[in-house]
Coordinates of C-alpha atoms in Angstrom, one line a residue:
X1 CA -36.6 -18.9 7.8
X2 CA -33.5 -19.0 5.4
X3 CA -32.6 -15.6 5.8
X4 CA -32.4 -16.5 9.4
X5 CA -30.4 -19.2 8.9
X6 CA -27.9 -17.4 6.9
X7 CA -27.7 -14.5 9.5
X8 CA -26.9 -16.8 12.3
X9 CA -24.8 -19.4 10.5
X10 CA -21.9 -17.5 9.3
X11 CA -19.7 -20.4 9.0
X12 CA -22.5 -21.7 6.3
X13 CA -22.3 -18.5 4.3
X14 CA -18.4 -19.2 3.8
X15 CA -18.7 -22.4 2.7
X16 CA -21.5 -21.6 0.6
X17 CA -18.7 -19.1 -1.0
X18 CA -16.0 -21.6 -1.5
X19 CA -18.5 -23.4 -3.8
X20 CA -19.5 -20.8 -5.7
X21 CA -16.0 -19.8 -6.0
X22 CA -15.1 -22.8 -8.2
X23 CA -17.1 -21.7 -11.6
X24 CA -15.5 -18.7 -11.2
X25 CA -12.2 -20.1 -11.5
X26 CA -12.9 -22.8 -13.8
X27 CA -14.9 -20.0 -16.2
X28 CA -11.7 -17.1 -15.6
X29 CA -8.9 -20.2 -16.1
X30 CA -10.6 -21.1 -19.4
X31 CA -10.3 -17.5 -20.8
X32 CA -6.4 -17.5 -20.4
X33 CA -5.4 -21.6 -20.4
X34 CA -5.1 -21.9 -23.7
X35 CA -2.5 -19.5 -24.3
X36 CA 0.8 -21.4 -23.1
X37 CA -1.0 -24.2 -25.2
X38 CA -1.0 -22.2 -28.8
X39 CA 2.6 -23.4 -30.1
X40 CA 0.8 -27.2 -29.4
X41 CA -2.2 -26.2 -30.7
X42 CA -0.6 -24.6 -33.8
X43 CA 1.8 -27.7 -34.6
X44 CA -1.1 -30.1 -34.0
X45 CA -4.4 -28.8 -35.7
X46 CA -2.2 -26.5 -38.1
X47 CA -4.7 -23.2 -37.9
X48 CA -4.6 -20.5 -39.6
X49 CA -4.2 -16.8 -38.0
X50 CA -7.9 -15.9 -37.7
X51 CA -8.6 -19.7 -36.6
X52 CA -5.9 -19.2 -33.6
X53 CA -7.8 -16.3 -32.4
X54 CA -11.1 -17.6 -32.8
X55 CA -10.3 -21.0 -31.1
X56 CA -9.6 -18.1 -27.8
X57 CA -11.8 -15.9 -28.2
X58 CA -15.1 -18.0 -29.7
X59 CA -15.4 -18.4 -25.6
X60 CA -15.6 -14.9 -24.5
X61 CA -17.5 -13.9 -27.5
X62 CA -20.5 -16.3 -27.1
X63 CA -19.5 -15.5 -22.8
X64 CA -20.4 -11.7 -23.9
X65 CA -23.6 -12.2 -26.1
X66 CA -25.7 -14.2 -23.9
X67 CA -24.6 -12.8 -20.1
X68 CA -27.9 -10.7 -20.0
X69 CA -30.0 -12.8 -21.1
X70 CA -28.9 -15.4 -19.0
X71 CA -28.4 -13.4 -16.1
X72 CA -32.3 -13.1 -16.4
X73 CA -33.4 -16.3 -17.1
X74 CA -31.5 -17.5 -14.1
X75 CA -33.7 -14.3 -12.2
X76 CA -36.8 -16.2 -13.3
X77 CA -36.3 -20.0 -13.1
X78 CA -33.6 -19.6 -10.2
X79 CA -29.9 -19.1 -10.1
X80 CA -28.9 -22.1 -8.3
X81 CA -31.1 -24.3 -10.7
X82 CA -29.0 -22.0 -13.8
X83 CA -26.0 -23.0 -11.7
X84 CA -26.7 -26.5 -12.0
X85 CA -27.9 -26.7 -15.5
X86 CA -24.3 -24.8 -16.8
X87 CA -22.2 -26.8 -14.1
X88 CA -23.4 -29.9 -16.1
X89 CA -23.1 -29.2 -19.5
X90 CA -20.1 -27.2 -19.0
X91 CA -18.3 -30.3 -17.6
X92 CA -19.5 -33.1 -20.7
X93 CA -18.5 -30.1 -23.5
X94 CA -14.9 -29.8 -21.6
X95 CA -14.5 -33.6 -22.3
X96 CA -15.1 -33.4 -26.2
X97 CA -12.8 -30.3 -26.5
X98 CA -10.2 -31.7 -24.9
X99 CA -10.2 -34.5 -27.8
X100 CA -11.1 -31.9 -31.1
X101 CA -9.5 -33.5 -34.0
X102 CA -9.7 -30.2 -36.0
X103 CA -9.3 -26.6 -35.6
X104 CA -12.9 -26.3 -36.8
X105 CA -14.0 -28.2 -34.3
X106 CA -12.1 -27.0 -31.2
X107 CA -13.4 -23.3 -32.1
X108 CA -17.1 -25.1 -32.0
X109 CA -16.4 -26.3 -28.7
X110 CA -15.0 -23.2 -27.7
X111 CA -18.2 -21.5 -28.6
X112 CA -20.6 -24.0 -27.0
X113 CA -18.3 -23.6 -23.4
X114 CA -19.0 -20.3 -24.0
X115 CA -22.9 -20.8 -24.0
X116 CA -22.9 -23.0 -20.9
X117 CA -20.1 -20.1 -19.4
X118 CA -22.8 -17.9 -19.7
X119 CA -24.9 -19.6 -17.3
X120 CA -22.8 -20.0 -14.6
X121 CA -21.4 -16.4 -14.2
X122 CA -24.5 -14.5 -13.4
X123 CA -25.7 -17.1 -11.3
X124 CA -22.6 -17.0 -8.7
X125 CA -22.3 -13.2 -8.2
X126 CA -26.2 -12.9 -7.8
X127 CA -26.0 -15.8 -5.0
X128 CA -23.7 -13.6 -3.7
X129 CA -26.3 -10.2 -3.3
X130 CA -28.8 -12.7 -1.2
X131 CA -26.5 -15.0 0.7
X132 CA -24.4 -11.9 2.2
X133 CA -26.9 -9.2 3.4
X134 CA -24.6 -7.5 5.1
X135 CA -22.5 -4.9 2.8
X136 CA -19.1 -5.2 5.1
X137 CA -19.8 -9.3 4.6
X138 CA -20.7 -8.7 1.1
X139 CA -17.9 -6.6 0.2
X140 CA -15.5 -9.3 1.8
X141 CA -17.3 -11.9 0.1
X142 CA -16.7 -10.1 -3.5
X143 CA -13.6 -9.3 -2.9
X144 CA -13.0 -12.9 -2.8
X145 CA -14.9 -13.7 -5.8
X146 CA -13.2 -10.5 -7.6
X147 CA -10.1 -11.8 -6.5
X148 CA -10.7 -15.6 -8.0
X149 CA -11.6 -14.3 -11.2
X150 CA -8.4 -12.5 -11.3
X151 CA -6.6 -14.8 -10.0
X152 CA -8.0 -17.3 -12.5
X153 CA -7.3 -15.5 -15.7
X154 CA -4.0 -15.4 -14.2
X155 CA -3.2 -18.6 -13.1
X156 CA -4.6 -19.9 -16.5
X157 CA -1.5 -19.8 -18.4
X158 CA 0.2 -21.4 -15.3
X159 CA -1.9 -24.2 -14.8
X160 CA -2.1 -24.7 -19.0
X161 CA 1.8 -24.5 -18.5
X162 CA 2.1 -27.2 -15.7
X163 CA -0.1 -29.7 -17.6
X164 CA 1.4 -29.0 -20.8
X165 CA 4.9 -30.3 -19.3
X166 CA 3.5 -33.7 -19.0
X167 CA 0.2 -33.9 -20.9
X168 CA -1.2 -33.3 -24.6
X169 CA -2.8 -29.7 -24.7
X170 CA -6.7 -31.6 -24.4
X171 CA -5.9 -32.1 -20.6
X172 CA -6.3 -28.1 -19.9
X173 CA -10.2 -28.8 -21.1
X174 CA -10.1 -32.0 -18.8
X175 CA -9.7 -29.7 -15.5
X176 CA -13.2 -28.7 -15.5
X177 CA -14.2 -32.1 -14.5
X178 CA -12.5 -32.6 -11.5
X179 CA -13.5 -28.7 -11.0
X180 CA -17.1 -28.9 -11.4
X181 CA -18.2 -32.4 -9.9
X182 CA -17.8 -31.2 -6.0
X183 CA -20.0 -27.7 -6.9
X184 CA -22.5 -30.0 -8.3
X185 CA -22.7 -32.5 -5.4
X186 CA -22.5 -29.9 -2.7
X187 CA -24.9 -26.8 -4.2
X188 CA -27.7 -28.3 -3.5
X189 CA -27.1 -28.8 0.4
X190 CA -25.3 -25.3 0.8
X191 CA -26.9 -22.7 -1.2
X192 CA -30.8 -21.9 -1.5
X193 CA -32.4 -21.2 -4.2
X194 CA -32.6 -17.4 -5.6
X195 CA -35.1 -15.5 -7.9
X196 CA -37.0 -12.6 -9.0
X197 CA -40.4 -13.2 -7.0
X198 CA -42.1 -11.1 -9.5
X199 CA -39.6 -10.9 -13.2
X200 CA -42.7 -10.1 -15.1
X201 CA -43.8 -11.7 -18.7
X202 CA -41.3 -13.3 -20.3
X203 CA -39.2 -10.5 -23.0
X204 CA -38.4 -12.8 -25.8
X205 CA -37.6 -9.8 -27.7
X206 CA -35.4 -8.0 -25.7
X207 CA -33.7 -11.0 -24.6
X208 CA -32.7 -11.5 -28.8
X209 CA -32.1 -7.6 -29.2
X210 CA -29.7 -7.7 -26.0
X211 CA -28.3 -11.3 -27.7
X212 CA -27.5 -9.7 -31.1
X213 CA -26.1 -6.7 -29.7
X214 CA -23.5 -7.7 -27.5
X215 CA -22.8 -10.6 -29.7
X216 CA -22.5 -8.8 -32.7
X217 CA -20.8 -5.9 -31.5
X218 CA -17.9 -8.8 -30.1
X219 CA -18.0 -10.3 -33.5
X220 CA -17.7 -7.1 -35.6
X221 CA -14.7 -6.0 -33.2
X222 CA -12.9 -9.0 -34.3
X223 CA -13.8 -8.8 -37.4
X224 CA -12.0 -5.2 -37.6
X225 CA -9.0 -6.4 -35.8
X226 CA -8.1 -9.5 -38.2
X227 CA -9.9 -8.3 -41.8
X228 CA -9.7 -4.2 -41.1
X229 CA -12.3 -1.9 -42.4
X230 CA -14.6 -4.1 -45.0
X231 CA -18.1 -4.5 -45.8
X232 CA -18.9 -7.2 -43.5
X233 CA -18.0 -5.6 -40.2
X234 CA -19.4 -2.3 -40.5
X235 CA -23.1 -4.8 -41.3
X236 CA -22.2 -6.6 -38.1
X237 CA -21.7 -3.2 -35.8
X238 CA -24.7 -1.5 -37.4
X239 CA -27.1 -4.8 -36.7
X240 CA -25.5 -4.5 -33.8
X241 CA -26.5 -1.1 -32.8
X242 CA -29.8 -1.1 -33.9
X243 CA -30.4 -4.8 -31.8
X244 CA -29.1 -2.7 -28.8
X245 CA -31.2 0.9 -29.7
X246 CA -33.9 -2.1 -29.8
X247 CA -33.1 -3.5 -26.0
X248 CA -32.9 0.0 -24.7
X249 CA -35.9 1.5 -25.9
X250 CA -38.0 -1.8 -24.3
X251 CA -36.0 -1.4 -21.3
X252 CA -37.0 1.8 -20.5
X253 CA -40.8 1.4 -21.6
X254 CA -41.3 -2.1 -20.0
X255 CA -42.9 -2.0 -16.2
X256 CA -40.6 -4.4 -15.1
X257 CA -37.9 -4.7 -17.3
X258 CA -34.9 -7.7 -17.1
X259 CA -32.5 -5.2 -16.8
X260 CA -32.4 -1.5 -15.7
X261 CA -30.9 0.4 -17.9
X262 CA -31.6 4.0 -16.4
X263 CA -28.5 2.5 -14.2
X264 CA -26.2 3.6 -16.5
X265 CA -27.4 6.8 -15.9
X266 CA -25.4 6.8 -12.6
X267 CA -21.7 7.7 -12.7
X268 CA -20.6 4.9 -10.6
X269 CA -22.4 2.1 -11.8
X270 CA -21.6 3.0 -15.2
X271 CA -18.1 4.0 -14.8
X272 CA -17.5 0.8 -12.7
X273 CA -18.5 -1.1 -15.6
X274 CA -16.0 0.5 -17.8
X275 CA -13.1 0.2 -15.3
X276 CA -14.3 -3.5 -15.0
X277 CA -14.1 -3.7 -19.2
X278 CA -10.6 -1.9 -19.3
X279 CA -8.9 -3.9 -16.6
X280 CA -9.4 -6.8 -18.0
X281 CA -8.6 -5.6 -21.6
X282 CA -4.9 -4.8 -20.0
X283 CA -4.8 -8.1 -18.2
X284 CA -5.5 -10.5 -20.8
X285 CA -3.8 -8.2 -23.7
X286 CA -0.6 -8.6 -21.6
X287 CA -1.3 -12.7 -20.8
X288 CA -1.5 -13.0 -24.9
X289 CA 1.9 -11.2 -25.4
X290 CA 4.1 -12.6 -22.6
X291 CA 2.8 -16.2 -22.9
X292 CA 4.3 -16.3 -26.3
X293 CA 7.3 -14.4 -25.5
X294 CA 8.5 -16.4 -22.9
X295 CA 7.9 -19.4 -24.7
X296 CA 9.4 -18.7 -28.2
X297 CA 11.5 -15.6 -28.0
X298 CA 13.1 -16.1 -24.2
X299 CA 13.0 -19.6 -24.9
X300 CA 12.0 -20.9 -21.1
X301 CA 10.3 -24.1 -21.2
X302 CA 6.4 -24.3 -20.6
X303 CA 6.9 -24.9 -16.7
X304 CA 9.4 -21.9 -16.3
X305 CA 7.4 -19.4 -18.2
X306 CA 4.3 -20.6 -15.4
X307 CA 6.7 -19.8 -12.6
X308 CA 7.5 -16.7 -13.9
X309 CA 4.1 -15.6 -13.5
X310 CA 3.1 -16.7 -10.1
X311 CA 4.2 -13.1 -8.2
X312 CA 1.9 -11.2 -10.5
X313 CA -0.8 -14.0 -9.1
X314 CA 0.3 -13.3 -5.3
X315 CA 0.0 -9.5 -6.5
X316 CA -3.7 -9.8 -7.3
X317 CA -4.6 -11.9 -4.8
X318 CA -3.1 -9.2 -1.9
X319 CA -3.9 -6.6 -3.6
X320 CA -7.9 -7.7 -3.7
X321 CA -7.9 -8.7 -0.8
X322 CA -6.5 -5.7 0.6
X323 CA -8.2 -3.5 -0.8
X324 CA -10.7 -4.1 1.5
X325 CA -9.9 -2.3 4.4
X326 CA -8.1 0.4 2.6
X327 CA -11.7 1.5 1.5
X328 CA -12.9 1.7 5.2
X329 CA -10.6 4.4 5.7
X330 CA -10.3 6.0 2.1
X331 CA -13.0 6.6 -0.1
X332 CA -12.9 4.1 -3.3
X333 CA -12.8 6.6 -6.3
X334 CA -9.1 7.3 -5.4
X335 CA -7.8 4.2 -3.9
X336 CA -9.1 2.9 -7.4
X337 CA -7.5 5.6 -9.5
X338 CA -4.0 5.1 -7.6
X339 CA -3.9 1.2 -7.8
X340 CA -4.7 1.3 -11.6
X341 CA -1.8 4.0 -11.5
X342 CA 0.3 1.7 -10.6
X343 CA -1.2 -0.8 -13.5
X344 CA -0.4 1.9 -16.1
X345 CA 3.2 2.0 -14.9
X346 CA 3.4 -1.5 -15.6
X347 CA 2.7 -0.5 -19.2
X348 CA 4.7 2.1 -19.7
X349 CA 8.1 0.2 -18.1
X350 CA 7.3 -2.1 -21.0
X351 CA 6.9 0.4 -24.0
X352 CA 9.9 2.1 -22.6
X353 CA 12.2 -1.3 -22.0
X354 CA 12.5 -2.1 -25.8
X355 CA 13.6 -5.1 -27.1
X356 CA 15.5 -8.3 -25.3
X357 CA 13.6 -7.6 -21.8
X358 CA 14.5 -9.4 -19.4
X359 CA 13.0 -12.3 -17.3
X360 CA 12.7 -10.5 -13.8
X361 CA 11.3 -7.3 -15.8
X362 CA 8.6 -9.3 -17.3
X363 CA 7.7 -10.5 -13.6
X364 CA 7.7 -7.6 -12.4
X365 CA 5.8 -5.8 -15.0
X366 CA 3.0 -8.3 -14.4
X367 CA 3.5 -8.0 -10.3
X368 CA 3.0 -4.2 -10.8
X369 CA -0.2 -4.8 -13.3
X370 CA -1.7 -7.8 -10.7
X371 CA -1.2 -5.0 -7.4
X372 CA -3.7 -2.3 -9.9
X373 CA -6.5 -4.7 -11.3
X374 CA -6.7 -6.9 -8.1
X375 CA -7.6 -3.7 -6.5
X376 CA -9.9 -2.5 -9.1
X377 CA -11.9 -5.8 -9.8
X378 CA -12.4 -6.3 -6.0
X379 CA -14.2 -2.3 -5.6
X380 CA -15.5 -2.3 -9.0
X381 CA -18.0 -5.7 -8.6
X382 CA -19.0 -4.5 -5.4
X383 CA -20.0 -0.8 -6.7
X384 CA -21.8 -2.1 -9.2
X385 CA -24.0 -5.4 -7.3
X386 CA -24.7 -2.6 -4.8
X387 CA -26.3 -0.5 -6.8
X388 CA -29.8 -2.9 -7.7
X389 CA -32.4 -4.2 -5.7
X390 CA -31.6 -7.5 -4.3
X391 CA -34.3 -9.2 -6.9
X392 CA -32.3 -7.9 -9.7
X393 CA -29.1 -9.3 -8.8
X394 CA -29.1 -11.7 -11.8
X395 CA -29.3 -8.9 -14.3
X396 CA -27.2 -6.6 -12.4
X397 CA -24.2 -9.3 -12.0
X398 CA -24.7 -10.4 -16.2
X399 CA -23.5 -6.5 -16.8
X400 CA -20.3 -6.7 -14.6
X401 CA -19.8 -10.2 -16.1
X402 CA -20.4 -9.3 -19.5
X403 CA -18.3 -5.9 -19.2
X404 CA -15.5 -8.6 -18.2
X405 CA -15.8 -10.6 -21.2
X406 CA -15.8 -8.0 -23.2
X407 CA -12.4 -7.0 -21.8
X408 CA -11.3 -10.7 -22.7
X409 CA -12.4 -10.4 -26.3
X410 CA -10.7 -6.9 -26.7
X411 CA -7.9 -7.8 -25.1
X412 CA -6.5 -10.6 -27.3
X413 CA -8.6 -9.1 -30.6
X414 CA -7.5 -5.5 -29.9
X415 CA -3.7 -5.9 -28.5
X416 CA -2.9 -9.0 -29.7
X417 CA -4.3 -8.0 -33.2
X418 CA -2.4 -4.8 -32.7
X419 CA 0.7 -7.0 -31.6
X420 CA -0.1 -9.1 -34.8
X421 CA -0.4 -6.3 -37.3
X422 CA 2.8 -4.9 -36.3
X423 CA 4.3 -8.4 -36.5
X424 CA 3.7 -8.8 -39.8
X425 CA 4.7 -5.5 -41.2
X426 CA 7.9 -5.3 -39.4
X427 CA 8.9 -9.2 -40.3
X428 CA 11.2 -9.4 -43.5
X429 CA 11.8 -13.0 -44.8
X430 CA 14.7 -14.3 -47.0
X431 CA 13.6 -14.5 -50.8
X432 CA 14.7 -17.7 -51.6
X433 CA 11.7 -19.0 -48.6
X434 CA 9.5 -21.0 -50.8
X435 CA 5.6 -19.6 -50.4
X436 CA 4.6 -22.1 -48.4
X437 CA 6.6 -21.5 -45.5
X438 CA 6.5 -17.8 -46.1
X439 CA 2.6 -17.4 -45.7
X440 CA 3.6 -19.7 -42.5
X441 CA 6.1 -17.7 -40.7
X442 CA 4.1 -14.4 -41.6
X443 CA 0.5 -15.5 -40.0
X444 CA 2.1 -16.2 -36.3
X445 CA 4.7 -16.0 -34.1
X446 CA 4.6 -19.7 -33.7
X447 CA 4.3 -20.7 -37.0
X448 CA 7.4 -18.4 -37.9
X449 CA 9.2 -21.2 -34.9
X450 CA 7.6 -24.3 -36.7
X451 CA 9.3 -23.1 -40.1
X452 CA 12.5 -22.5 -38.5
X453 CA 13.3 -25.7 -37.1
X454 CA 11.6 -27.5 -40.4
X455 CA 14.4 -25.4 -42.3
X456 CA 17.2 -25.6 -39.8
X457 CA 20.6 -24.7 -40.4
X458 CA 21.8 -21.2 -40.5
X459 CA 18.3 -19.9 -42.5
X460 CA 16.0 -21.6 -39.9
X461 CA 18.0 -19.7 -36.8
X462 CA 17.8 -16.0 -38.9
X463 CA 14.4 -16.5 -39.8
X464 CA 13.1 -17.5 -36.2
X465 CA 15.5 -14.4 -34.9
X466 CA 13.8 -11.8 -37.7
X467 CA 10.6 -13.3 -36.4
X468 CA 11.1 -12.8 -32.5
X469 CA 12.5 -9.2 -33.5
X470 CA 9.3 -8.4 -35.3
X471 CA 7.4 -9.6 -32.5
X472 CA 9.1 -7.6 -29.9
X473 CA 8.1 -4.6 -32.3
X474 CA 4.5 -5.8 -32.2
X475 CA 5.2 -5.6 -28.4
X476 CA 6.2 -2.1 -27.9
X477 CA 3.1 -0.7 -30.1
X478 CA 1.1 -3.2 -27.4
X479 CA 2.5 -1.3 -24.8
X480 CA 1.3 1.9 -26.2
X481 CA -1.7 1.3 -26.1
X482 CA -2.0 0.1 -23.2
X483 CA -0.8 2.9 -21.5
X484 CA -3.4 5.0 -23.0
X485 CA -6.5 2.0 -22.2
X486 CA -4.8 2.7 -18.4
X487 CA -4.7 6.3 -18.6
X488 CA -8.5 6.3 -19.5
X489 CA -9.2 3.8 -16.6
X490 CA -7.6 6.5 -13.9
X491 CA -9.3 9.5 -15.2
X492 CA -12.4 7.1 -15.3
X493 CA -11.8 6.5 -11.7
X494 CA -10.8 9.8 -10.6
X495 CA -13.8 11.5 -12.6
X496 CA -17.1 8.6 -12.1
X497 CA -16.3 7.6 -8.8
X498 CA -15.3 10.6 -7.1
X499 CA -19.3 10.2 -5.1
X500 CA -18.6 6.5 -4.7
X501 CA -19.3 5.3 -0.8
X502 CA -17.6 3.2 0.9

């Protein structure tokens, strides 16, 4: 009877999607809101280098590691009831954030936003595989989804900015309140309940093996980028590996495994997942860099430096969205390969613009990158939720989800510890700067500006401009590589998903 209901009642179907729609921007806003708020952050709670990435990528990380296994757990109890369950916690750990008195503790918080994150991702896409039976309606329907989550990593630094013009940086946490409460009052009346009607025993585990390896893999990828080579990491990425040659090897011999991995086998599905990963590594890599540069070396105030980035939020938006009927007529390995084209020229007008870029070459940069991964989130979702059984959605959805998270944790940890390095190496201080403020100016961006005005006078202004010239130098080896993450993503395109079907 509800399948019937949902054939005949379009109008319910839609407004089913406009719930589920909101943890998707709430979860995709919280992976890029708290960069306008760093220079707060890094005045107020005073943390150290490793403790600034941490507090943004403890989210994604935690995001990453427990996507599968949540993805099936919401397969087996139901995804609405997962939905739920996240919505709430999600919403009371937002509150305590937004009031963390240390940097220890906002990273903690960070992490346990992450956990609850985890539940709600899986859950919306998967609602989306049994609500919309129809592939045109379901392609639509992602597209929309693809578009939000785009649109929200986006609009993050934006809506961070706006608050921060009249609120303390805590308020960005406070959003998910206001956010969350209508999805929990309406779910219940809009969306029926989804599940595996036969998941099988209960994996406990492969559901640890696939924990520890996509967790630790995360971990020891951030561990590279802000300790290098060492003793610790290369333990991490070998537990790692093993957790994961662990998970596949049940996969493959369990009846009814919690997540098909013979799927990777297929070009599309697993070069959509990679497309999916890189995208968002040269979305977020870019968010870390420009939401600093605006900020402390263009010198725009927090509201400005939003605006700046609200065509490149139109871009992905139209660009999602129309990608949609360009696929009806063109088949989607191309059409994917051009629009991230078009990404990787955004890239390489920034390695090739130097230092002192301007304002309306920073929005269009991001305009040119929006028009690419709008495009490629949109047909990369729906290749990959069309390629499992309806029943599996949940498991299906965790691996696009958790391919995106990925591409949040690499694109801060990888560019912006790139970006970083480069910082550092190329920043030369006056030696008369006591130690103190030294070690300061030489572990951020921002804490190279706090030390400046604390010094003032004519060695405050040359140290903050030796600092914003070493950052732009950190910039130009970001934008090398991400010209080559971009020219892996077209080949990608071009090469998996040359058999992709519209």
């Amino acid at each position: 009877m509800m399948t019937d209901v949902r054939v005949t009642a379009p109008a319910r179907k839609w407004l089913a999607l406009s719930v589920l729609m909101l943890p998707v921007l709430l979860v995709s806003i919280d992976n890029t809101a708290l960069n306008f708020a760093i220079p707060q952050i890094a005045q107020d709670l005073s943390p150290s280098a490793a403790q600034q990435l941490w507090i943004i990528d403890a989210y994604p990380l935690v995001l990453a590691g427990l996507l599968v296994a949540a993805g099936s757990l919401g397969d087996r109890i139901g995804r609405r009831k997962l939905l739920m369950i996240g919505a709430t916690g999600f919403a009371i750990v937002s509150v305590v954030a937004a009031f963390s008195p240390t940097a220890e503790v906002l990273v903690a918080m960070r992490a346990l936003l992450g956990l609850f994150g985890a539940t709600l991702m899986p859950s919306t896409l998967s609602l989306l595989r049994s609500i919309f039976l129809d592939r045109a309606q379901r392609r639509l329907a992602i597209a929309i989804w693809a578009t939000g989550f785009s649109v929200g990593s986006a609009i993050g630094p934006v809506v961070g900015g706006l608050l921060l013009t009249q609120f303390h940086w805590g308020s960005i946490f406070l959003i998910a309140v206001p956010i969350l409460i209508p999805l929990l009052v309406l779910a219940p009346f809009l969306i029926d309940e989804s599940r595996d009607p036969n998941p099988g025993p209960i994996d406990v585990i492969g559901v640890v093996a696939s924990m520890v390896a996509l967790g630790g893999l995360a971990a020891g990828i951030k561990r590279l980028a802000t300790h290098g080579i060492d003793a610790f990491a290369i333990a991490v990425l070998l537990l790692a590996v093993v957790a994961g040659w662990v998970f596949v090897r049940r996969m493959l011999r369990s009846e009814n495994p919690m997540l098909d991995v013979r799927l990777m086998k297929i070009p599309e599905f697993s070069g959509a997942l990679m497309i999916n990963l890189l995208s968002v590594v040269a979305l977020t890599g870019f968010l870390y860099w420009v939401t600093q540069h605006l900020q402390l070396v263009t010198g725009l105030s927090v509201f400005d430096a939003a605006l700046v980035l609200v065509p490149g939020v139109l871009a992905i938006v139209l660009s999602g969205l129309l990608v949609v009927r360009v696929v009806k007529r063109f088949p989607p390995g191309p059409v994917v390969g051009i629009a991230l084209s078009i990404s990787m020229l955004a890239y390489a007008l920034m390695l090739f613009a130097g230092k002192d870029i301007e304002v309306w070459a920073i929005l269009s940069f991001f305009a040119l990158l929006g028009i690419g991964i709008g495009a490629a989130e949109t047909l990369s979702n729906d290749i990959v939720i069309a390629s499992v059984r309806p029943e599996k959605a949940g498991a299906a959805s965790a691996l696009s989800e958790t391919a995106y998270e990925f591409g949040a944790v690499l694109g801060t940890t990888l560019l912006g510890g790139l970006l970083t390095a480069v910082y550092r190496g190329s920043l030369v201080l006056a030696e008369d700067l006591d130690q103190a403020h030294a070690d300061a100016a030489f572990e951020t961006l921002g804490g190279a500006a706090t030390v400046a005005e604390e010094i003032g006078g004519d060695t405050g202004a040359q140290l903050l401009l030796q600092a914003q010239h070493a950052f732009d130098e950190g910039a130009t080896a970001m934008s090398g590589a991400g010209v080559v993450l971009m020219i892996g993503a077209v080949l990608i395109a071009f090469i998996a998903l040359r058999r992709a079907k519209a």
